[in-house]
Structures are given as C-alpha cells and as structure tokens.
C-alpha cells in the first residue's frame, strides 16, 4: 500500500490530492478568479496566486487524507506542459517537500494525467469499499479524445504509460475555439462553460459554421473561429443588437459545429483501429453537448464510451497522483535536478 501526493500547478488552478494506491482520499483545489476580467490567464498573476495557495492546499490535502508528510511514499508533480512561472511553483514546492519528508519525486505529464483520470477510484456512496470514479475503467487498448484549452488529440492508449497519438490539431485547440467564440459573444473567460450553458436554451440548427476538411485524424479549429467572427461582423453591421438577441442560438450553433468536428474524427479513428472503447478527457469533456452526443453515438455505433466525472474533467491533482501511482509501481523517480517543461509532447514528456 502506498500514499501518493499529487501536486498540480500548470495553469491557473493550484491543487493537491492524496491517493492510497488508486483510491482518492483527498483532492483540494484553489481556483483563481482574478483572470476572468482580463479575458485569459495572466501568467504573472497566476504564479503569484500559486505561491499563496500551495502551502494551505497541500496541508489541507494531507489533513483530509489523515496522513502526515512522513507517511507519503512518493510526490507526483506536474512537470509540464503549462506556464513556466506556474509550473515552477509546484516543482519547487515538490522538491522541498521531497527533501523534508524523505519521499521520492515523480514527474508527471499533465496530458497523461487527463487520460488516466479514468483509473481513479473513489469511496462508494455507502462509505464501504471503492468504485471507479468514471463508473467503470476502460480495458486496454482504448482511444482517448483529449480535449482541453491547450490540446486536441486522439490517442491510442495501450497500457497506463504507453500511448501513441493518432491525430491532433494543426492550429487552435477546441477549448480555445470555445473560449475565443465566447469572447466574441461578450462572455467572460473561460468561455467554454458559458457557451455550454447558453446552448441549452438555443437552437443548434439555426446557425452553422464552416467545417474544415483536414486529412486523416488531425483537427483544425481556426477556420471555425474566423467563420464565426465574419458572420457576427456582417450581422452586427446590419443590426447592432444581433448578438444580444441571438446569443443562445449562436452559442448552440458554434457548440454543435465544434462537436461535429470532434465526433467526425472519433468515428474515423474507431473505423481505422477497430477499437471501439472511447474515453473523453480534459476540460472540454465537461461539455454537456459533447457528453450527450458521445452517449448517443455509443448506442448507435455500439461503442463503449467512458466519461470522466465532472470534478476530474478540469485540472486537478488527483489525475496527477494517479499517474504518480503507476510510475511508483515501476520505480520511475526523478532527481532533484528536474526542471519544468512548458511544452512537452505526450511521447517525450511522459
Ligand atoms: O483541461 P483544462 O482545465 O485546462 C487545460 O489543460 O487546458 O481545460 C480548460 C478548457 C477551457 O478552454 C474551458 O473553456 C474548457 O476547458 N471547458 C469547457 C467546459 N468546461 C471547461 N468547454 C466547453 N464546455 C464546458 N462545459
Ligand atoms: Zn488540463
């Protein structure tokens, strides 16, 4: 039995979690509200807020788990990708604690964290025993649609720490497309959840936007954003109140277009690989339209679809700790000279 402490600080959430093997004992999060009014994450402000949050967040995670620093068997921290200043706070703290607690360090690729969030167990509702947080865990190999603010990839997962990227975006990530579209509608950052909420009151068929023709399993989202921008500009010049009057329909149309682009490539990936187990991961996997659509496709096409619980879709330390657990089993430790990496591909950064 091992206690793994996970620390996540790649962007604007400071989080710490404790796992006992795969069972989640605590997952504490301090989000930063400050960025909303700037329309995006301000790196300087983010790293300063991480510095304020990291000590209380880690202390609370240990306290809720009921363990002391000396009980920790390994400290898993996000090495990257992410913002340098933010990553440095988590990395430096992890190193200090590693020395103080006498626990080895494990570096974790944030993207692998999103993928392996499906392997976290939580206490069952009766309080006795454990159950998979996602309801069930995917068997290997499976396909993962990783959709976040920085990445859009289809990944073949052969084992907990063995992957290959089958396709990825050649420009913007889908989360960026949600956020940029939301900004054009005058919504706060991050706009994805606002688009999701507004879409539920809109007609997705009223407006639709250009779908790209990209080869193989790659994605492109910059064209959708441009088509959305020009459409709004034309309509606003005819009627300055156009956006306000049609906000929900515009959100629903944009969301529908983005989901179509994603699902189209998943269909192709299943066909090409013959693997019909499909997991969603990353911030955009919280989107209710995408989740519903994947469930519909799973019935129609006989896929086995795995949706992460909402609390594990956006950045959190539980997903960093679960990767830490698998690397702990292999003894894959990092030295104290380890440095953060702002950009890491899934293959090399793992
Ligand atoms: O995984 P994540 O928390 O951070 C990154 O690693 O990037 O993803 C953040 C992204 C943002 O672009 C945010 O707008 C999007 O996830 N997002 C959503 C929803 N919730 C978060 N997009 C669409 N619908 C949502 N419900
Ligand atoms: Zn993320």
Tab-separated table of C-alpha atoms and ligand atoms in Angstrom:
chain	number	residue	atom	x	y	z
A	1	UNK	CA	0.000	0.000	0.000
A	2	UNK	CA	1.341	3.433	-0.962
A	3	UNK	CA	0.342	7.009	-0.240
A	4	UNK	CA	0.896	9.229	-3.278
A	5	UNK	CA	0.685	13.005	-3.010
A	6	UNK	CA	-0.173	14.749	-6.295
A	7	UNK	CA	0.522	18.435	-6.969
A	8	UNK	CA	-0.871	20.323	-9.974
A	9	UNK	CA	0.046	23.929	-10.823
A	10	UNK	CA	0.339	24.065	-14.620
A	11	UNK	CA	-2.117	26.869	-15.314
A	12	UNK	CA	-4.482	28.743	-13.009
A	13	UNK	CA	-5.586	26.068	-10.523
A	14	UNK	CA	-3.480	25.087	-7.515
A	15	UNK	CA	-4.416	21.582	-6.466
A	16	UNK	CA	-3.139	18.813	-4.192
A	17	UNK	CA	-4.533	15.298	-3.778
A	18	UNK	CA	-3.696	12.135	-1.860
A	19	UNK	CA	-4.278	8.619	-3.196
A	20	UNK	CA	-3.899	5.377	-1.252
A	21	UNK	CA	-2.913	3.228	-4.238
A	22	UNK	CA	-5.740	4.098	-6.653
A	23	UNK	CA	-8.237	5.246	-4.004
A	24	UNK	CA	-8.759	9.002	-3.711
A	25	UNK	CA	-8.508	10.228	-0.117
A	26	UNK	CA	-8.475	13.990	-0.792
A	27	UNK	CA	-8.500	16.430	-3.733
A	28	UNK	CA	-8.189	20.092	-2.760
A	29	UNK	CA	-8.373	22.904	-5.265
A	30	UNK	CA	-7.856	26.661	-5.179
A	31	UNK	CA	-9.043	28.286	-8.404
A	32	UNK	CA	-8.088	31.782	-9.432
A	33	UNK	CA	-10.991	34.110	-10.172
A	34	UNK	CA	-8.671	37.003	-10.982
A	35	UNK	CA	-8.200	36.090	-14.676
A	36	UNK	CA	-11.868	36.363	-15.731
A	37	UNK	CA	-11.829	40.083	-16.177
A	38	UNK	CA	-8.631	40.018	-18.277
A	39	UNK	CA	-10.102	37.641	-20.858
A	40	UNK	CA	-7.414	34.989	-20.287
A	41	UNK	CA	-4.866	33.686	-17.803
A	42	UNK	CA	-2.256	36.331	-16.874
A	43	UNK	CA	0.948	34.319	-16.212
A	44	UNK	CA	2.414	36.736	-13.631
A	45	UNK	CA	-0.786	36.784	-11.589
A	46	UNK	CA	-1.130	33.011	-11.872
A	47	UNK	CA	2.305	32.248	-10.433
A	48	UNK	CA	1.823	34.729	-7.598
A	49	UNK	CA	-1.504	33.129	-6.683
A	50	UNK	CA	0.081	29.639	-6.785
A	51	UNK	CA	2.671	30.851	-4.275
A	52	UNK	CA	-0.089	31.986	-1.946
A	53	UNK	CA	-2.143	28.819	-2.326
A	54	UNK	CA	0.350	25.973	-2.443
A	55	UNK	CA	1.125	25.606	1.283
A	56	UNK	CA	-2.501	25.712	2.535
A	57	UNK	CA	-3.720	23.498	-0.338
A	58	UNK	CA	-1.135	20.760	0.299
A	59	UNK	CA	-1.623	20.945	4.084
A	60	UNK	CA	-5.356	20.580	3.670
A	61	UNK	CA	-4.989	17.628	1.296
A	62	UNK	CA	-2.806	15.803	3.852
A	63	UNK	CA	-5.158	16.671	6.686
A	64	UNK	CA	-8.286	15.441	4.882
A	65	UNK	CA	-6.455	12.236	3.937
A	66	UNK	CA	-5.459	11.835	7.594
A	67	UNK	CA	-1.742	11.433	6.921
A	68	UNK	CA	1.479	13.257	7.878
A	69	UNK	CA	4.281	14.259	5.472
A	70	UNK	CA	6.374	11.326	6.752
A	71	UNK	CA	3.653	8.895	5.572
A	72	UNK	CA	3.993	9.966	1.922
A	73	UNK	CA	5.557	7.290	-0.291
A	74	UNK	CA	6.026	9.474	-3.389
A	75	UNK	CA	5.347	13.039	-4.529
A	76	UNK	CA	3.995	13.361	-8.056
A	77	UNK	CA	4.025	16.842	-9.568
A	78	UNK	CA	3.126	18.311	-12.953
A	79	UNK	CA	6.348	18.848	-14.872
A	80	UNK	CA	4.525	20.284	-17.923
A	81	UNK	CA	3.170	21.357	-20.273
A	82	UNK	CA	1.969	24.661	-18.862
A	83	UNK	CA	3.046	28.161	-17.883
A	84	UNK	CA	6.651	28.326	-16.699
A	85	UNK	CA	6.052	30.530	-13.643
A	86	UNK	CA	3.128	28.366	-12.532
A	87	UNK	CA	4.987	25.082	-13.063
A	88	UNK	CA	7.992	26.404	-11.143
A	89	UNK	CA	5.914	26.935	-8.011
A	90	UNK	CA	4.667	23.323	-7.948
A	91	UNK	CA	8.052	21.881	-8.947
A	92	UNK	CA	9.993	23.836	-6.313
A	93	UNK	CA	7.488	23.016	-3.623
A	94	UNK	CA	7.570	19.304	-4.543
A	95	UNK	CA	11.371	19.290	-4.321
A	96	UNK	CA	11.377	20.982	-0.925
A	97	UNK	CA	8.809	18.563	0.431
A	98	UNK	CA	10.676	15.614	-1.072
A	99	UNK	CA	13.747	16.559	0.969
A	100	UNK	CA	11.772	17.321	4.114
A	101	UNK	CA	9.562	14.210	4.008
A	102	UNK	CA	12.167	11.850	2.569
A	103	UNK	CA	9.820	10.837	-0.276
A	104	UNK	CA	10.933	10.397	-3.902
A	105	UNK	CA	9.797	12.731	-6.685
A	106	UNK	CA	7.815	11.617	-9.726
A	107	UNK	CA	7.421	13.899	-12.742
A	108	UNK	CA	4.056	13.809	-14.458
A	109	UNK	CA	2.955	14.943	-17.902
A	110	UNK	CA	-0.279	16.894	-17.399
A	111	UNK	CA	-1.841	15.321	-20.503
A	112	UNK	CA	-1.237	11.808	-19.218
A	113	UNK	CA	-2.994	12.950	-16.042
A	114	UNK	CA	-6.122	13.826	-18.006
A	115	UNK	CA	-6.064	10.431	-19.738
A	116	UNK	CA	-5.517	8.349	-16.601
A	117	UNK	CA	-8.181	10.201	-14.591
A	118	UNK	CA	-10.403	7.260	-15.640
A	119	UNK	CA	-8.400	4.982	-13.337
A	120	UNK	CA	-9.065	6.852	-10.086
A	121	UNK	CA	-11.242	5.032	-7.539
A	122	UNK	CA	-13.471	6.901	-5.097
A	123	UNK	CA	-15.162	5.659	-1.952
A	124	UNK	CA	-18.510	4.105	-2.801
A	125	UNK	CA	-21.577	6.066	-1.739
A	126	UNK	CA	-22.288	3.601	1.075
A	127	UNK	CA	-18.892	4.571	2.509
A	128	UNK	CA	-17.649	0.980	2.297
A	129	UNK	CA	-15.248	-0.119	-0.394
A	130	UNK	CA	-14.220	1.705	-3.550
A	131	UNK	CA	-15.610	2.194	-7.017
A	132	UNK	CA	-14.172	3.644	-10.239
A	133	UNK	CA	-14.798	7.402	-10.393
A	134	UNK	CA	-15.934	7.074	-14.034
A	135	UNK	CA	-18.335	4.216	-13.195
A	136	UNK	CA	-16.099	1.725	-14.994
A	137	UNK	CA	-12.491	1.654	-16.180
A	138	UNK	CA	-11.633	1.156	-19.849
A	139	UNK	CA	-9.833	-2.036	-20.868
A	140	UNK	CA	-6.664	-1.643	-22.946
A	141	UNK	CA	-6.245	-0.685	-25.692
A	142	UNK	CA	-8.692	2.212	-25.839
A	143	UNK	CA	-8.971	5.510	-27.700
A	144	UNK	CA	-8.921	8.767	-25.777
A	145	UNK	CA	-10.290	12.030	-27.133
A	146	UNK	CA	-8.255	14.559	-25.149
A	147	UNK	CA	-9.888	17.961	-25.401
A	148	UNK	CA	-8.628	20.887	-23.339
A	149	UNK	CA	-7.676	24.548	-23.516
A	150	UNK	CA	-4.264	23.695	-24.948
A	151	UNK	CA	-4.701	20.326	-26.702
A	152	UNK	CA	-6.973	18.371	-29.005
A	153	UNK	CA	-5.741	14.865	-29.682
A	154	UNK	CA	-6.920	11.349	-30.395
A	155	UNK	CA	-4.634	8.974	-28.536
A	156	UNK	CA	-4.371	5.201	-28.584
A	157	UNK	CA	-3.707	4.043	-25.042
A	158	UNK	CA	-2.087	0.594	-24.925
A	159	UNK	CA	-1.215	0.483	-21.216
A	160	UNK	CA	-1.231	3.003	-18.338
A	161	UNK	CA	2.069	4.510	-19.503
A	162	UNK	CA	2.121	3.575	-23.192
A	163	UNK	CA	0.488	5.792	-25.824
A	164	UNK	CA	0.544	6.844	-29.437
A	165	UNK	CA	-1.001	9.994	-30.882
A	166	UNK	CA	-3.227	9.164	-33.849
A	167	UNK	CA	-4.283	12.728	-34.636
A	168	UNK	CA	-4.103	16.250	-33.256
A	169	UNK	CA	-4.966	19.834	-34.006
A	170	UNK	CA	-2.830	21.680	-36.516
A	171	UNK	CA	-3.773	25.087	-35.075
A	172	UNK	CA	-6.089	26.034	-32.173
A	173	UNK	CA	-7.243	23.599	-29.501
A	174	UNK	CA	-11.000	23.041	-29.271
A	175	UNK	CA	-11.069	24.681	-25.802
A	176	UNK	CA	-9.507	27.760	-27.371
A	177	UNK	CA	-12.209	27.751	-30.056
A	178	UNK	CA	-14.875	27.677	-27.322
A	179	UNK	CA	-13.105	30.455	-25.400
A	180	UNK	CA	-12.468	32.698	-28.420
A	181	UNK	CA	-16.030	32.220	-29.686
A	182	UNK	CA	-17.327	33.092	-26.222
A	183	UNK	CA	-15.226	36.252	-26.170
A	184	UNK	CA	-16.812	37.362	-29.455
A	185	UNK	CA	-20.206	36.931	-27.788
A	186	UNK	CA	-19.044	39.128	-24.888
A	187	UNK	CA	-18.780	36.243	-22.375
A	188	UNK	CA	-16.187	36.001	-19.582
A	189	UNK	CA	-13.078	33.814	-19.691
A	190	UNK	CA	-13.058	30.823	-19.675
A	191	UNK	CA	-15.984	30.900	-22.061
A	192	UNK	CA	-16.482	27.149	-22.643
A	193	UNK	CA	-18.838	26.649	-19.667
A	194	UNK	CA	-20.838	29.780	-20.668
A	195	UNK	CA	-21.276	28.506	-24.225
A	196	UNK	CA	-22.381	25.155	-22.788
A	197	UNK	CA	-24.991	26.790	-20.518
A	198	UNK	CA	-26.329	29.155	-23.221
A	199	UNK	CA	-26.501	26.335	-25.783
A	200	UNK	CA	-29.084	24.568	-23.671
A	201	UNK	CA	-31.551	27.373	-24.452
A	202	UNK	CA	-30.594	27.766	-28.133
A	203	UNK	CA	-31.425	26.053	-31.414
A	204	UNK	CA	-28.267	24.355	-32.732
A	205	UNK	CA	-29.711	24.242	-36.249
A	206	UNK	CA	-30.343	27.987	-36.617
A	207	UNK	CA	-26.751	28.970	-37.464
A	208	UNK	CA	-23.947	26.729	-38.561
A	209	UNK	CA	-20.304	27.481	-39.298
A	210	UNK	CA	-17.676	26.246	-41.739
A	211	UNK	CA	-16.336	22.766	-41.059
A	212	UNK	CA	-12.724	22.217	-42.099
A	213	UNK	CA	-11.534	19.455	-44.417
A	214	UNK	CA	-8.391	18.166	-42.759
A	215	UNK	CA	-6.790	14.888	-43.722
A	216	UNK	CA	-6.501	11.754	-41.616
A	217	UNK	CA	-7.257	12.151	-37.915
A	218	UNK	CA	-5.972	15.716	-37.493
A	219	UNK	CA	-8.156	18.648	-36.486
A	220	UNK	CA	-8.327	22.353	-37.279
A	221	UNK	CA	-10.381	24.952	-35.427
A	222	UNK	CA	-9.039	28.296	-36.608
A	223	UNK	CA	-11.355	28.328	-39.651
A	224	UNK	CA	-14.468	27.903	-37.475
A	225	UNK	CA	-13.362	30.826	-35.349
A	226	UNK	CA	-12.833	33.015	-38.445
A	227	UNK	CA	-16.152	31.992	-39.969
A	228	UNK	CA	-17.870	32.798	-36.647
A	229	UNK	CA	-16.109	36.178	-36.465
A	230	UNK	CA	-17.049	37.232	-40.024
A	231	UNK	CA	-20.618	36.032	-39.599
A	232	UNK	CA	-21.027	38.112	-36.422
A	233	UNK	CA	-19.363	41.130	-38.018
A	234	UNK	CA	-21.725	41.047	-41.047
A	235	UNK	CA	-24.852	40.553	-38.951
A	236	UNK	CA	-23.874	43.235	-36.429
A	237	UNK	CA	-23.349	45.765	-39.216
A	238	UNK	CA	-26.958	45.153	-40.344
A	239	UNK	CA	-28.340	45.098	-36.789
A	240	UNK	CA	-26.146	46.223	-33.842
A	241	UNK	CA	-28.337	44.222	-31.441
A	242	UNK	CA	-27.904	40.954	-33.371
A	243	UNK	CA	-25.599	39.223	-30.879
A	244	UNK	CA	-27.695	40.110	-27.849
A	245	UNK	CA	-30.919	38.936	-29.492
A	246	UNK	CA	-29.416	35.647	-30.725
A	247	UNK	CA	-26.797	34.774	-28.124
A	248	UNK	CA	-28.197	31.351	-27.198
A	249	UNK	CA	-28.700	30.300	-30.859
A	250	UNK	CA	-25.199	31.482	-31.748
A	251	UNK	CA	-23.689	29.582	-28.810
A	252	UNK	CA	-25.655	26.458	-29.730
A	253	UNK	CA	-24.612	26.718	-33.396
A	254	UNK	CA	-20.946	27.139	-32.507
A	255	UNK	CA	-21.019	24.283	-29.988
A	256	UNK	CA	-22.797	21.993	-32.446
A	257	UNK	CA	-20.189	22.722	-35.132
A	258	UNK	CA	-17.261	22.063	-32.750
A	259	UNK	CA	-18.799	18.798	-31.514
A	260	UNK	CA	-19.411	17.639	-35.097
A	261	UNK	CA	-15.747	18.195	-35.940
A	262	UNK	CA	-14.627	16.178	-32.904
A	263	UNK	CA	-17.052	13.296	-33.312
A	264	UNK	CA	-16.399	13.010	-37.047
A	265	UNK	CA	-12.732	12.192	-36.310
A	266	UNK	CA	-13.558	9.799	-33.480
A	267	UNK	CA	-15.782	7.853	-35.883
A	268	UNK	CA	-12.858	7.678	-38.309
A	269	UNK	CA	-10.411	6.627	-35.568
A	270	UNK	CA	-12.671	3.777	-34.421
A	271	UNK	CA	-13.045	2.634	-38.014
A	272	UNK	CA	-9.281	2.749	-38.655
A	273	UNK	CA	-8.171	0.996	-35.460
A	274	UNK	CA	-11.091	-1.351	-34.891
A	275	UNK	CA	-11.033	-0.204	-31.234
A	276	UNK	CA	-14.488	0.775	-30.048
A	277	UNK	CA	-13.670	1.780	-26.466
A	278	UNK	CA	-13.601	5.575	-26.401
A	279	UNK	CA	-12.775	7.730	-23.366
A	280	UNK	CA	-13.125	11.503	-23.099
A	281	UNK	CA	-10.665	13.580	-21.095
A	282	UNK	CA	-9.701	17.222	-20.491
A	283	UNK	CA	-11.605	20.403	-19.671
A	284	UNK	CA	-13.884	20.303	-22.723
A	285	UNK	CA	-15.051	16.800	-21.756
A	286	UNK	CA	-17.229	18.631	-19.203
A	287	UNK	CA	-19.324	19.922	-22.105
A	288	UNK	CA	-22.860	18.580	-21.749
A	289	UNK	CA	-23.495	18.611	-25.507
A	290	UNK	CA	-20.355	16.582	-26.208
A	291	UNK	CA	-21.169	14.100	-23.444
A	292	UNK	CA	-24.733	13.591	-24.720
A	293	UNK	CA	-23.560	13.233	-28.294
A	294	UNK	CA	-20.941	10.622	-27.332
A	295	UNK	CA	-23.591	8.626	-25.457
A	296	UNK	CA	-25.880	8.787	-28.498
A	297	UNK	CA	-23.055	7.632	-30.782
A	298	UNK	CA	-22.205	4.834	-28.359
A	299	UNK	CA	-25.746	3.432	-28.649
A	300	UNK	CA	-25.912	3.878	-32.398
A	301	UNK	CA	-22.443	2.505	-33.173
A	302	UNK	CA	-22.026	0.045	-30.275
A	303	UNK	CA	-19.103	1.881	-28.730
A	304	UNK	CA	-18.161	1.609	-25.095
A	305	UNK	CA	-17.898	5.265	-24.011
A	306	UNK	CA	-16.155	6.434	-20.811
A	307	UNK	CA	-16.979	9.877	-19.438
A	308	UNK	CA	-14.934	11.278	-16.555
A	309	UNK	CA	-16.916	12.670	-13.604
A	310	UNK	CA	-17.151	16.461	-13.892
A	311	UNK	CA	-14.771	17.009	-10.971
A	312	UNK	CA	-11.992	15.249	-12.927
A	313	UNK	CA	-12.537	16.979	-16.275
A	314	UNK	CA	-10.785	20.252	-15.456
A	315	UNK	CA	-7.317	20.470	-13.981
A	316	UNK	CA	-6.933	18.699	-10.630
A	317	UNK	CA	-4.216	16.940	-8.655
A	318	UNK	CA	-5.994	13.582	-8.350
A	319	UNK	CA	-5.171	12.918	-12.001
A	320	UNK	CA	-1.511	13.797	-11.352
A	321	UNK	CA	-1.439	11.447	-8.360
A	322	UNK	CA	-2.868	8.505	-10.342
A	323	UNK	CA	-0.090	8.824	-12.929
A	324	UNK	CA	2.282	9.044	-9.957
A	325	UNK	CA	0.904	5.759	-8.665
A	326	UNK	CA	1.613	3.887	-11.930
A	327	UNK	CA	5.117	5.346	-12.151
A	328	UNK	CA	5.694	4.488	-8.467
A	329	UNK	CA	4.896	0.832	-9.250
A	330	UNK	CA	7.669	0.971	-11.880
A	331	UNK	CA	10.080	2.923	-9.628
A	332	UNK	CA	10.273	5.723	-12.197
A	333	UNK	CA	11.567	8.511	-9.960
A	334	UNK	CA	13.014	11.905	-10.854
A	335	UNK	CA	16.138	13.539	-9.402
A	336	UNK	CA	16.203	16.831	-7.532
A	337	UNK	CA	17.676	18.496	-10.636
A	338	UNK	CA	14.392	18.033	-12.546
A	339	UNK	CA	13.104	21.205	-14.256
A	340	UNK	CA	9.647	22.132	-15.575
A	341	UNK	CA	8.966	21.964	-19.313
A	342	UNK	CA	6.472	24.387	-20.840
A	343	UNK	CA	5.838	22.274	-23.931
A	344	UNK	CA	6.094	18.514	-23.877
A	345	UNK	CA	4.690	16.054	-26.312
A	346	UNK	CA	2.887	13.078	-24.922
A	347	UNK	CA	5.703	10.779	-26.027
A	348	UNK	CA	8.807	12.550	-24.705
A	349	UNK	CA	7.270	14.285	-21.692
A	350	UNK	CA	5.824	11.108	-20.232
B	1	LIG	O1	-8.134	20.800	-19.091
B	1	LIG	P1	-8.377	22.210	-18.743
B	1	LIG	O2	-8.966	22.542	-17.404
B	1	LIG	O3	-7.067	23.049	-18.856
B	1	LIG	C1	-6.106	22.782	-19.819
B	1	LIG	O4	-5.284	21.867	-19.575
B	1	LIG	O5	-6.186	23.445	-20.879
B	1	LIG	O6	-9.311	22.806	-19.903
B	1	LIG	C2	-9.749	24.137	-19.902
B	1	LIG	C3	-10.638	24.341	-21.117
B	1	LIG	C4	-11.044	25.797	-21.338
B	1	LIG	O7	-10.845	26.113	-22.699
B	1	LIG	C5	-12.529	25.804	-20.961
B	1	LIG	O8	-13.280	26.787	-21.646
B	1	LIG	C6	-12.940	24.418	-21.379
B	1	LIG	O9	-11.864	23.604	-20.968
B	1	LIG	N1	-14.184	23.988	-20.744
B	1	LIG	C7	-15.334	23.779	-21.428
B	1	LIG	C8	-16.318	23.412	-20.472
B	1	LIG	N2	-15.723	23.407	-19.237
B	1	LIG	C9	-14.421	23.757	-19.428
B	1	LIG	N3	-15.618	23.871	-22.732
B	1	LIG	C10	-16.867	23.597	-23.129
B	1	LIG	N4	-17.864	23.251	-22.275
B	1	LIG	C11	-17.640	23.143	-20.950
B	1	LIG	N5	-18.621	22.791	-20.113
B	2	LIG	ZN1	-5.640	20.342	-18.345
